[in-house]
Coordinates of C-alpha atoms and ligand atoms in Angstrom, one line a residue:
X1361 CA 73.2 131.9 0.9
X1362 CA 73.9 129.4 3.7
X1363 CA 75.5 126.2 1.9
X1364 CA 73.5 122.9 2.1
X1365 CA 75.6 120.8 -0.1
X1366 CA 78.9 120.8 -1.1
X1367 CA 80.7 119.1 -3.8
X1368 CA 84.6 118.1 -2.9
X1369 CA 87.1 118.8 -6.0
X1370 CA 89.7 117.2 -4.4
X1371 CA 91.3 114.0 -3.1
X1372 CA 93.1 112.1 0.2
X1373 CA 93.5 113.7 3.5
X1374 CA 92.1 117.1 2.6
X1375 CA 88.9 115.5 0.9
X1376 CA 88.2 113.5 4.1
X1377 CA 88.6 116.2 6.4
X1378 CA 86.2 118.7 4.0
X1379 CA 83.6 116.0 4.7
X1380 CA 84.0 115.8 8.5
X1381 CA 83.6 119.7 8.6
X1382 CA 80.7 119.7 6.4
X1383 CA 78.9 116.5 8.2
X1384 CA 79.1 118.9 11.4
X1385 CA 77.5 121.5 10.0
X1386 CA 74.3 119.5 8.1
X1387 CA 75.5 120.1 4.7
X1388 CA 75.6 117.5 2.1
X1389 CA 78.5 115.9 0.3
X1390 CA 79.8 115.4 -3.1
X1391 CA 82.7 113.6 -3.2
X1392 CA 84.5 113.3 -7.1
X1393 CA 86.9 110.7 -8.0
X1394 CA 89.3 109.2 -10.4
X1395 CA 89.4 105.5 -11.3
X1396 CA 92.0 105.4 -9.1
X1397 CA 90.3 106.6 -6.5
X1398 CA 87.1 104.5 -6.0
X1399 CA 87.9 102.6 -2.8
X1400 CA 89.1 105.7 -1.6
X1401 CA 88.1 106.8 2.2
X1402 CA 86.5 110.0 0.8
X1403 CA 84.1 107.9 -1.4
X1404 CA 83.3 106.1 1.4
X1405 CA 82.5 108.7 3.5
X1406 CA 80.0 111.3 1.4
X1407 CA 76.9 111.1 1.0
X1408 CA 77.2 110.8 -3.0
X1409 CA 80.3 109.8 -4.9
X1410 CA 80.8 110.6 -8.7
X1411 CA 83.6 109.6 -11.2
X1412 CA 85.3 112.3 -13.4
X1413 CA 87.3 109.8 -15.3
X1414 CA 90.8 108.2 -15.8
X1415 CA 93.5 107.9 -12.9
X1416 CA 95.6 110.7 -14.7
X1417 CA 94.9 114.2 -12.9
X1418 CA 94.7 116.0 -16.0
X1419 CA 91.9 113.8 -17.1
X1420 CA 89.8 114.1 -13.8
X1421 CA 90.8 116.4 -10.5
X1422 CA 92.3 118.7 -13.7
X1423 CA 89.6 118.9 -16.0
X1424 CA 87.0 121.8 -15.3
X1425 CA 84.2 120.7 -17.1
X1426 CA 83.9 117.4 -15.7
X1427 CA 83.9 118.5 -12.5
X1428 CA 81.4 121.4 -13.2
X1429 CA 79.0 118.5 -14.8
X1430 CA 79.1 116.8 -11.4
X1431 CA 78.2 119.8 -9.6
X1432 CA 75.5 120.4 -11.4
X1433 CA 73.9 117.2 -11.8
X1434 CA 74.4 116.6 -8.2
X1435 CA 72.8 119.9 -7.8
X1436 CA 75.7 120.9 -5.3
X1437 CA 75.2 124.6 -4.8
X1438 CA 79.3 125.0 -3.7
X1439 CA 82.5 123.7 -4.4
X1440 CA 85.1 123.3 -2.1
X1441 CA 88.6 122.8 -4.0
X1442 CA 91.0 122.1 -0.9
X1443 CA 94.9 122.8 -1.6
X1444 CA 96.8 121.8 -5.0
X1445 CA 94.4 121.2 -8.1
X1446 CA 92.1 123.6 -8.8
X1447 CA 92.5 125.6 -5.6
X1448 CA 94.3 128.9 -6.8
X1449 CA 93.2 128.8 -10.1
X1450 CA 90.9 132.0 -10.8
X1451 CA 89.8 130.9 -13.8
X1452 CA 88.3 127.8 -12.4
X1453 CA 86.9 130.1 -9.1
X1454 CA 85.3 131.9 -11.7
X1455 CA 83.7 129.3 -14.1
X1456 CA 82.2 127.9 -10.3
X1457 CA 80.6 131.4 -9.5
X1458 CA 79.1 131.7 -13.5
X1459 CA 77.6 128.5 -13.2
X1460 CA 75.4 129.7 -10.1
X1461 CA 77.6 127.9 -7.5
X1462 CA 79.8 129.2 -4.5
X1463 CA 83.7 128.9 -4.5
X1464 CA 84.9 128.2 -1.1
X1465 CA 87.7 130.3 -1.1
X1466 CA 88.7 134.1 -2.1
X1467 CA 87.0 135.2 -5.7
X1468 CA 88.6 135.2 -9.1
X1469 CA 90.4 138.1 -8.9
X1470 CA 91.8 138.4 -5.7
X1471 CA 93.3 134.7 -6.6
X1472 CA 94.7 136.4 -9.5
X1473 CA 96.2 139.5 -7.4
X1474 CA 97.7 137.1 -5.0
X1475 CA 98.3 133.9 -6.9
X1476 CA 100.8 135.7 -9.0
X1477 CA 103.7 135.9 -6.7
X1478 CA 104.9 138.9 -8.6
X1479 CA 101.8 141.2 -8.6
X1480 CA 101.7 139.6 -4.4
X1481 CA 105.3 141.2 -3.7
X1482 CA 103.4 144.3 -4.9
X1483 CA 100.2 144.5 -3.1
X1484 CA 102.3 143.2 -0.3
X1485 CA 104.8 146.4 -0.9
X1486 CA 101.9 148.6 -0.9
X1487 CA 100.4 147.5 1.8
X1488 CA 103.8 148.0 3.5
X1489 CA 104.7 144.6 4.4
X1490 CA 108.3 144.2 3.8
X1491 CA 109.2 141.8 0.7
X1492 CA 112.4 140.5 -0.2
X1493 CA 115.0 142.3 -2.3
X1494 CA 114.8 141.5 -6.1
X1495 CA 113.3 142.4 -9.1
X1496 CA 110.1 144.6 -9.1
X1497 CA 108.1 142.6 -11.8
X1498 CA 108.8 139.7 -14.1
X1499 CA 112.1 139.0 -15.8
X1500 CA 111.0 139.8 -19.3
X1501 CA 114.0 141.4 -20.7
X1502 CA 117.1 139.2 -20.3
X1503 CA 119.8 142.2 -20.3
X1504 CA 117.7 144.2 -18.0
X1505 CA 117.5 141.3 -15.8
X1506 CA 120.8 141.1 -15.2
X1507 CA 121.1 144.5 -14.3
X1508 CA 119.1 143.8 -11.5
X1509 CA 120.5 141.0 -10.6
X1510 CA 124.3 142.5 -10.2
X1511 CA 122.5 144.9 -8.0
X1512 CA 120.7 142.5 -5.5
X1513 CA 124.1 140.7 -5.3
X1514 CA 124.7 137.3 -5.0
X1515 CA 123.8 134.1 -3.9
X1516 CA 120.3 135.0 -5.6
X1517 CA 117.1 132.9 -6.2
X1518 CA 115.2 132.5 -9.6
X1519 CA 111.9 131.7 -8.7
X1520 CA 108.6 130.8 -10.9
X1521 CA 105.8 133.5 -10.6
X1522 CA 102.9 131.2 -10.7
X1523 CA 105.3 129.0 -8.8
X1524 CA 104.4 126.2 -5.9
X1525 CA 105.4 123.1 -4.0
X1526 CA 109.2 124.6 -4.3
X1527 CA 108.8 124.2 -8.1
X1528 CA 110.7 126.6 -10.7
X1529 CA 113.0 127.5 -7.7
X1530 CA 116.8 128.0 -8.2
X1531 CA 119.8 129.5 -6.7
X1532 CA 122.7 131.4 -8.5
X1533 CA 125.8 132.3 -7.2
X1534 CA 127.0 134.7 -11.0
X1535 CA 125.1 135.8 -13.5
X1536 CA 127.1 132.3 -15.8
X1537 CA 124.8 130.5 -13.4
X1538 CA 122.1 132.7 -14.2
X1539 CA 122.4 132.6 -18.1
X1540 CA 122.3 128.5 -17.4
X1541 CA 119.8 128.1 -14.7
X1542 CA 117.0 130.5 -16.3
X1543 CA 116.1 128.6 -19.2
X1544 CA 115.5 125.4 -17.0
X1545 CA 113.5 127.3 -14.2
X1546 CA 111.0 128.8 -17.1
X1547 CA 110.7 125.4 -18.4
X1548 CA 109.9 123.4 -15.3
X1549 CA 107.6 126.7 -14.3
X1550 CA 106.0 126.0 -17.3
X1551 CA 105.5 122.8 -17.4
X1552 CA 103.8 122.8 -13.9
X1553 CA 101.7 126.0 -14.2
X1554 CA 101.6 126.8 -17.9
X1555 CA 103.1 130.2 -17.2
X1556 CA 107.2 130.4 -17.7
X1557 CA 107.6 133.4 -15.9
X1558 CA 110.7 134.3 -13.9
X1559 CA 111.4 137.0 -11.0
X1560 CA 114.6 137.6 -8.7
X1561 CA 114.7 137.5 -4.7
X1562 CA 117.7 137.8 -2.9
X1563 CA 118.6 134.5 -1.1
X1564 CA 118.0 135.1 2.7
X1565 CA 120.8 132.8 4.6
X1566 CA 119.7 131.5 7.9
X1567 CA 116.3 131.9 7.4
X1568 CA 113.3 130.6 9.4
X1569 CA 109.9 130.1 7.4
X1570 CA 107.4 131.3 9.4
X1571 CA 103.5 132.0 7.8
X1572 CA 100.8 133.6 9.5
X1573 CA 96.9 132.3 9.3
X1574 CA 94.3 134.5 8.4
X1575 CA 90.9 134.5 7.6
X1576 CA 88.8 137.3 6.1
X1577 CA 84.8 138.1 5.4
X1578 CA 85.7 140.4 3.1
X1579 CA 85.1 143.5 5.7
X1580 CA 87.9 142.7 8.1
X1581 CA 90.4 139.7 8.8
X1582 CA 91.5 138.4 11.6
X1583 CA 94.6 136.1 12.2
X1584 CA 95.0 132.9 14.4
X1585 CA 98.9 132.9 14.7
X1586 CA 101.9 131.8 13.3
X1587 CA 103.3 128.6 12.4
X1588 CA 107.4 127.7 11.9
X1589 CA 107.4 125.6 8.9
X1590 CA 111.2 125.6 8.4
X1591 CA 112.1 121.7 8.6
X1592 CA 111.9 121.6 4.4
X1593 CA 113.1 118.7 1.7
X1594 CA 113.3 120.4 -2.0
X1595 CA 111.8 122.9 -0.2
X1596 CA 108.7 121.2 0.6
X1597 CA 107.4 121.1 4.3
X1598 CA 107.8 118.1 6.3
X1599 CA 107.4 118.7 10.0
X1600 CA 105.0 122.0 10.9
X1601 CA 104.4 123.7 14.0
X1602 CA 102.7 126.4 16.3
X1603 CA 103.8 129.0 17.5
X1604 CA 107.0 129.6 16.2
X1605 CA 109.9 129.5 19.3
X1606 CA 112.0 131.9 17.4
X1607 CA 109.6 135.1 17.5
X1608 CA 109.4 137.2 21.0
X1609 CA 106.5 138.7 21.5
X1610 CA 107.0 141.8 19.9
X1611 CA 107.6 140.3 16.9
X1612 CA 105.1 138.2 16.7
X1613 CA 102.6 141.1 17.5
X1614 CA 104.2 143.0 14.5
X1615 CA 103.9 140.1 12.2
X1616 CA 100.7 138.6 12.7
X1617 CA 99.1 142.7 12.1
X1618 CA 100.9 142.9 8.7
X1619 CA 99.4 139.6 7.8
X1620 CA 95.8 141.6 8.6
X1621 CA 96.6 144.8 6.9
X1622 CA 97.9 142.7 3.9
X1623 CA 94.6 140.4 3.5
X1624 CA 92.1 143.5 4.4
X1625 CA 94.1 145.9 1.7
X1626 CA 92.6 143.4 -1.0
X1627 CA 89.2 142.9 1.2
X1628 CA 89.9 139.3 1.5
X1629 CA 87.3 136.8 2.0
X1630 CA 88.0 133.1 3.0
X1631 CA 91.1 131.4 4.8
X1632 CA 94.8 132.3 3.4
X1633 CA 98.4 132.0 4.7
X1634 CA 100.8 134.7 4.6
X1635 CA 104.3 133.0 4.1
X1636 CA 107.3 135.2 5.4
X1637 CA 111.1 134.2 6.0
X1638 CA 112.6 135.9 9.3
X1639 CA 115.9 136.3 9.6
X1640 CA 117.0 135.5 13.0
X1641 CA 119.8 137.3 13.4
X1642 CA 118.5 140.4 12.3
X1643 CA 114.7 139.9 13.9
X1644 CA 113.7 141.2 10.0
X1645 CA 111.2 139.2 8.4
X1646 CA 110.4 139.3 4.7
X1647 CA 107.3 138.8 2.7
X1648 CA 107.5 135.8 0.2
X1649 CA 104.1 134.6 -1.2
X1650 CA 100.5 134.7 0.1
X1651 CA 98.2 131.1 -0.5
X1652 CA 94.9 132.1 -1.0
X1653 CA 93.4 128.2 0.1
X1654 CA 93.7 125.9 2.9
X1655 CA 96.7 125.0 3.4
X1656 CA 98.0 121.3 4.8
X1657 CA 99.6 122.5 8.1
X1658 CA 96.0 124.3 8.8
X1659 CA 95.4 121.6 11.8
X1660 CA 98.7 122.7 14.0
X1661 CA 96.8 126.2 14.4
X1662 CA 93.7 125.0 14.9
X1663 CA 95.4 122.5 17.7
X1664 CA 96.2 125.6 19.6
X1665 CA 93.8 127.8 18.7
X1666 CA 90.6 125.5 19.2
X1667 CA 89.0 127.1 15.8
X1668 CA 88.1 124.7 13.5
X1669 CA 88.8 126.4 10.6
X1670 CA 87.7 124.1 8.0
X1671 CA 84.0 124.6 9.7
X1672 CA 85.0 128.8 9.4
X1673 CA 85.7 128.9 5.8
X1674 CA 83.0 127.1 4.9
X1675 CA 80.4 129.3 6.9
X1676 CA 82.0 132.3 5.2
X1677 CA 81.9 130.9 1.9
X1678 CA 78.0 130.6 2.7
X1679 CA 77.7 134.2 3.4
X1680 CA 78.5 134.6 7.1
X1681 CA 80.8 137.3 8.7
X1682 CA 83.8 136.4 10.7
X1683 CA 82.5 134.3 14.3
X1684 CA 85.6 135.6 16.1
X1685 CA 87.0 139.3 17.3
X1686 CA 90.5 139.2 17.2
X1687 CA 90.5 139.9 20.5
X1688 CA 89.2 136.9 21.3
X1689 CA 91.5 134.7 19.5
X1690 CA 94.3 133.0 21.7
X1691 CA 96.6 130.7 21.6
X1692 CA 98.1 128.3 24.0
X1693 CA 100.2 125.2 24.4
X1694 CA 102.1 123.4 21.5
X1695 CA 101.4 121.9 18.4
X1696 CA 103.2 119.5 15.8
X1697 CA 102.5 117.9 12.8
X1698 CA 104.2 115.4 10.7
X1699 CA 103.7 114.6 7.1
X1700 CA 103.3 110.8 6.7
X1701 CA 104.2 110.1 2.7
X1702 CA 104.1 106.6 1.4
X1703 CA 108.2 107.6 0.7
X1704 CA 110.8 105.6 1.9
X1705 CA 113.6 108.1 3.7
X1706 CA 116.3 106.0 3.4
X1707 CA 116.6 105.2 -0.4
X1708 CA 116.1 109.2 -1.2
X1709 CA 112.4 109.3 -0.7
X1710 CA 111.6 107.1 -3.4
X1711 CA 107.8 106.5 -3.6
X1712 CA 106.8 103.5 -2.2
X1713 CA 102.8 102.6 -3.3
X1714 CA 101.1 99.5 -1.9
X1715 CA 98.4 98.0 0.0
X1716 CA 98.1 99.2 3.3
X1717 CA 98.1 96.5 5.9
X1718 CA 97.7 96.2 10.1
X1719 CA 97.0 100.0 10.2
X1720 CA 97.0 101.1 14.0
X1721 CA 96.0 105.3 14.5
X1722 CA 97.7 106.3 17.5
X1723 CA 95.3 108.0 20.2
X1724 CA 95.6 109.2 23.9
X1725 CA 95.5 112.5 25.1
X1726 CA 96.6 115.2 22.6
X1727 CA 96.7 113.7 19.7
X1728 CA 94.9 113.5 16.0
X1729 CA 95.6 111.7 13.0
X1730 CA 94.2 113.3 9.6
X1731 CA 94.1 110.8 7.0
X1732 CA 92.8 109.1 4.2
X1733 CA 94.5 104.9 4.6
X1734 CA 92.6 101.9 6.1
X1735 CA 93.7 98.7 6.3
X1736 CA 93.4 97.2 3.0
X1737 CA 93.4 100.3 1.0
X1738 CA 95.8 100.2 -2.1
X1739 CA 97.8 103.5 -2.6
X1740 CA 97.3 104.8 -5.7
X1741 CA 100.8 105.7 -7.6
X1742 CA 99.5 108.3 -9.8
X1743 CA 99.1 111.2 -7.0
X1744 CA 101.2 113.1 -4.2
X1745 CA 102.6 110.3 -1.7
X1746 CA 100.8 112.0 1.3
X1747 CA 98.7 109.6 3.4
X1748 CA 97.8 111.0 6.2
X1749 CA 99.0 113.5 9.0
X1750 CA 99.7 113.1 12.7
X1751 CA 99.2 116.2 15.0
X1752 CA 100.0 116.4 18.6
X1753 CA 99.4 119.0 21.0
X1754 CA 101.1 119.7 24.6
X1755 CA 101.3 122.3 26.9
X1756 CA 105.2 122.9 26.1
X1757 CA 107.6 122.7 23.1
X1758 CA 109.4 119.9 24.9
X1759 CA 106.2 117.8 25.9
X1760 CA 104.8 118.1 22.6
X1761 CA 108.1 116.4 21.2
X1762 CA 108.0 113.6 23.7
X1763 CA 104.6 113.1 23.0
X1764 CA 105.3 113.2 18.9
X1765 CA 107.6 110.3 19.8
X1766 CA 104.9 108.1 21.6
X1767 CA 102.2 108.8 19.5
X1768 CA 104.9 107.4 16.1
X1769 CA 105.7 104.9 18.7
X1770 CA 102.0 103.4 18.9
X1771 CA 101.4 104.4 14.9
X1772 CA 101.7 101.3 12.6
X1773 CA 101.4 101.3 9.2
X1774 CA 102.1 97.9 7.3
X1775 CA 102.3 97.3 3.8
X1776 CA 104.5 100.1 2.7
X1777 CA 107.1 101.9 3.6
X1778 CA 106.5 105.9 5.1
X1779 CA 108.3 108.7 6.3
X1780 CA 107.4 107.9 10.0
X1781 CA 111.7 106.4 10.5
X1782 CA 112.5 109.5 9.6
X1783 CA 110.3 111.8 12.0
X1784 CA 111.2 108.9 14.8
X1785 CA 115.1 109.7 14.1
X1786 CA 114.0 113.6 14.7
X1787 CA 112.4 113.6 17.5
X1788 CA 115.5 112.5 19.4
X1789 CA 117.7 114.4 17.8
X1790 CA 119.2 117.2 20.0
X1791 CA 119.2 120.3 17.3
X1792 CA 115.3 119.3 17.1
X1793 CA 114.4 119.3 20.6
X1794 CA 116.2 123.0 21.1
X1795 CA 114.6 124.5 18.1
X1796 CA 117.8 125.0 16.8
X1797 CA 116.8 125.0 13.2
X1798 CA 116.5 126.8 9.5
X1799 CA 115.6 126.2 6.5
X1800 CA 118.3 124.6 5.3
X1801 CA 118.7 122.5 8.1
X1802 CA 116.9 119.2 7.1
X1803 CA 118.2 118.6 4.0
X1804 CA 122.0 118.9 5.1
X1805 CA 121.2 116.6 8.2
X1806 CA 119.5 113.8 6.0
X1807 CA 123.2 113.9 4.2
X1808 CA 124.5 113.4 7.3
X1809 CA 122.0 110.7 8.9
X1810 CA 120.7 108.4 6.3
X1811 CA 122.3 105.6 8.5
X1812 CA 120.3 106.6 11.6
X1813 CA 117.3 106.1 9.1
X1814 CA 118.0 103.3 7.7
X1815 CA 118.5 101.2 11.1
X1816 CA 115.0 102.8 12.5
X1817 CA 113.9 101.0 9.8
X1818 CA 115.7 97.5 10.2
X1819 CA 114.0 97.7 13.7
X1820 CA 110.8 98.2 13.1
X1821 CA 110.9 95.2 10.9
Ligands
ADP3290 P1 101.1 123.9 1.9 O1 101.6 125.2 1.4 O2 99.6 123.8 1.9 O3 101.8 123.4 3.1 P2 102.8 122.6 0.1 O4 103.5 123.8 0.0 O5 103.5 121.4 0.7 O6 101.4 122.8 0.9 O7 102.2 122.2 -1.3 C1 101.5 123.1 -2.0 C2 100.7 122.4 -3.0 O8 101.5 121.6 -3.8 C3 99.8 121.4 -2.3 O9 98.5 121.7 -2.8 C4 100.2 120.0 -2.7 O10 99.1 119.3 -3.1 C5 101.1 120.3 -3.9 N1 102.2 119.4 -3.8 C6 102.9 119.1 -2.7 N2 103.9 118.3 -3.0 C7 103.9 118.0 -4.3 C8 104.6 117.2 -5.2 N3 105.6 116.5 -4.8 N4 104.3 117.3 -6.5 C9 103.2 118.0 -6.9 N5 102.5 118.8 -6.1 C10 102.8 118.8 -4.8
ADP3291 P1 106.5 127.9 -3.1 O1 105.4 128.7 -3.8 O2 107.1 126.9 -4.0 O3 106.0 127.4 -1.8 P2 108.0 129.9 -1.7 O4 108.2 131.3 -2.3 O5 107.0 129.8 -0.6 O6 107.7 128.9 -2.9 O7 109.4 129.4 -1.2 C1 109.5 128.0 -0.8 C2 110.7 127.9 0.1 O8 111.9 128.2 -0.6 C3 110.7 128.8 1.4 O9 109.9 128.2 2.4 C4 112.2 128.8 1.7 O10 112.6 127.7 2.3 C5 112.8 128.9 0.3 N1 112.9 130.3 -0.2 C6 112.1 131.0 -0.9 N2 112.5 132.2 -1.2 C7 113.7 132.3 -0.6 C8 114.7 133.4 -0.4 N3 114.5 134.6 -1.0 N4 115.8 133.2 0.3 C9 116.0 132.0 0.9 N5 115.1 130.9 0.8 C10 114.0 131.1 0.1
MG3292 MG1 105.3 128.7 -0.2

């Protein structure tokens, strides 16, 4: 069934750019929204806007039913649910299909296969993608546990099964630590997922995080590349780019194949991301998690790539098979994003709502701003602080970086204060510009650099 209108169950930056995809291709929109929300740029731009209820998430982009009401009444006949919310929850990608819709993404069960990041490490195992040392299941017997974490040897990582945005993470260095730090990592895992379980994973020191894009009919996948995501804060990206420096070309070839035979041993249908760490050192590289969504990096591969792959899930979701052979899928030139939060960098990120004011969007050759402010707009305080995304694209590493540093040059945003100081400060910064980076990296050099911050931000005052 080809899709001719599609309602979005999500907000900001993602929700606008769902509705530029699916204006290109004739379908439709649906745009939801909170109380918060209704000035937003989204409900601007579809063609119908309906509200689900109060600002709180768990009264509106949270709560199934309502959202299902407005699909129907709309009569959307698909639901796109972006990244965060709804988007890996299989019981919601369910409750979609029962109601005679189309999910836009991977069906019930393969969200439950791979959302789980234990049952992943499996599939991932038998599909013979390497995974990272640990436990082989969940930790559901505490003396057992600790068995096998005196054999995967310290520093360790407790991490949340259902985890996400770096949530329910931990790192223990005896198994004191461990008897401590468990209880709080089941707590916070299930406070944020509703599931408190726990598994172990060797910590991998000096590593790079580096995920591969794929994009399956359900027949065969394909992938478009890899993208270095290692410039992290509490584990959460910050700065995103494509291809990854670090890999040769053997390794690359190696890695980007295991992300296909993962995705086609589960006959996966829609976009994912295969997240790995790679050890440089060692040129191994190690399974970690698979998100079966869009993901909020998705333009720096489509920057190099020239697939829109928005457009390409949706199609697929509508019933077509894969445009692309991967033969046919290349890569050139260089691509980085930074995320723009309404956060200010130099008081610990602290999140800084307001109106927006004197908005300029940088433009020129190679560059694209995704976003969801215009001037006037009042930040709403009860979501993520993510307001938009600049990409650029050049034809080297080291281009790309200069150009990163114009385009935040020409990039005003008044009203509030944003992350842009900080990604100003890193673009000069001589660690940056050689690549010279893990995943550790960032948050020891914000220890060191918070006065650099601060003073790009006296002068842009
Ligand atoms: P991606 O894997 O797509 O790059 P992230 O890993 O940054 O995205 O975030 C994963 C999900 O967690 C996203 O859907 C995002 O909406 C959500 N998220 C990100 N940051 C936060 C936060 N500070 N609090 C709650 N959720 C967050
Ligand atoms: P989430 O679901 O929260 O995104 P991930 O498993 O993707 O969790 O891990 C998030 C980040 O935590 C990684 O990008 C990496 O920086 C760090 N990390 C996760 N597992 C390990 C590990 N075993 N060793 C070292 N760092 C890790
Ligand atoms: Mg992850």
């Amino acid at each position: 069934m080809s899709i001719k209108s599609l309602l979005i169950a999500n907000r900001g930056e993602i929700a606008v750019r769902i509705i530029r995809a699916a204006k290109e291709l004739g379908i439709r929109t649906i745009q939801v929204y909170s109380d918060a929300d209704s000035e937003a740029l989204a409900v601007r731009m579809a063609d119908e806007a309906i509200n689900i209820g109060p600002a709180q998430a768990a009264k509106s982009y949270l709560k199934a039913e309502a959202i299902l009401d407005a699909a129907k009444s709309s009569g959307a006949d698909a639901v796109h649910p972006g990244y965060g919310f709804f988007s890996e929850n299989a019981d919601f990608a369910d409750a979609v299909v029962e109601a005679g819709m189309v999910f836009v993404g991977p069906d019930g069960d393969t969200i439950r296969m791979m959302g789980d990041k234990v049952s992943a490490r499996k599939t991932a195992a038998a599909a013979g993608v390497p995974t990272v040392p640990g436990s082989p299941g969940r930790m559901d017997d505490m003396e057992e546990a600790r068995e096998i974490i005196l054999e995967t040897g310290f520093p360790a990582m407790i991490k949340a099964a259902a985890g996400g945005g770096g949530r329910g993470i931990r790192i223990i260095d005896s198994l004191e630590e461990f008897d401590r730090l468990a209880p709080q990592a089941s707590a916070e895992a299930l406070a944020a997922f509703g599931d408190g379980g726990l598994y172990i994973e060797k910590v991998i020191k000096k590593a790079r995080h580096i995920e591969v894009q794929v994009m399956g009919d359900g027949d065969r996948a394909v992938h478009f590349f890899e993208r270095d995501c290692s410039l992290q804060r509490r584990r959460q990206k910050v700065w995103e780019e494509a291809p990854a420096q670090a890999l040769n070309e053997e390794v690359r070839q190696k890695l980007c194949a295991s992300a296909v035979s993962l995705a086609e041993s589960v006959k996966y249908r829609g976009a994912g991301t295969v997240e790995y760490l790679y050890d440089e050192v060692s040129n191994e590289y190690y399974f970690i998690e698979m998100n079966t969504r869009i993901q909020v990096e998705h333009p720096v591969t489509e920057m190099i790539t020239g697939v829109d792959l928005m457009r390409e899930m949706i199609e697929i979701a509508g019933g077509k098979k894969l445009s692309l052979e991967q033969e046919n899928i290349g890569f050139s030139g260089h691509a980085i994003e930074v995320r723009l939060n309404a956060e200010d960098p130099a008081a610990n990120f602290m999140p800084h709502p307001g109106i927006v004011q004197d908005l300029t969007i940088p433009g020129g050759p190679g560059v694209r701003f995704d976003g969801s402010i215009y001037s006037g707009f009042a930040i709403p305080p009860y979501y993520d602080s993510l307001l938009g995304k600049l990409l650029v694209w050049d034809e080297t590493r080291e281009q790309c970086i200069d150009r990163l540093k114009r385009a935040l040059q020409e990039l005003q945003i008044g009203g509030v204060k944003t992350t842009k100081p900080l990604f100003q400060v890193l673009s000069e910064d001589e660690e940056i510009r050689r690549g010279d980076f893990d995943t550790n990296w960032l948050e020891k050099w914000l220890t060191e650099n918070i006065g650099l911050i601060k003073s790009q931000e006296g002068s842009e005052q």
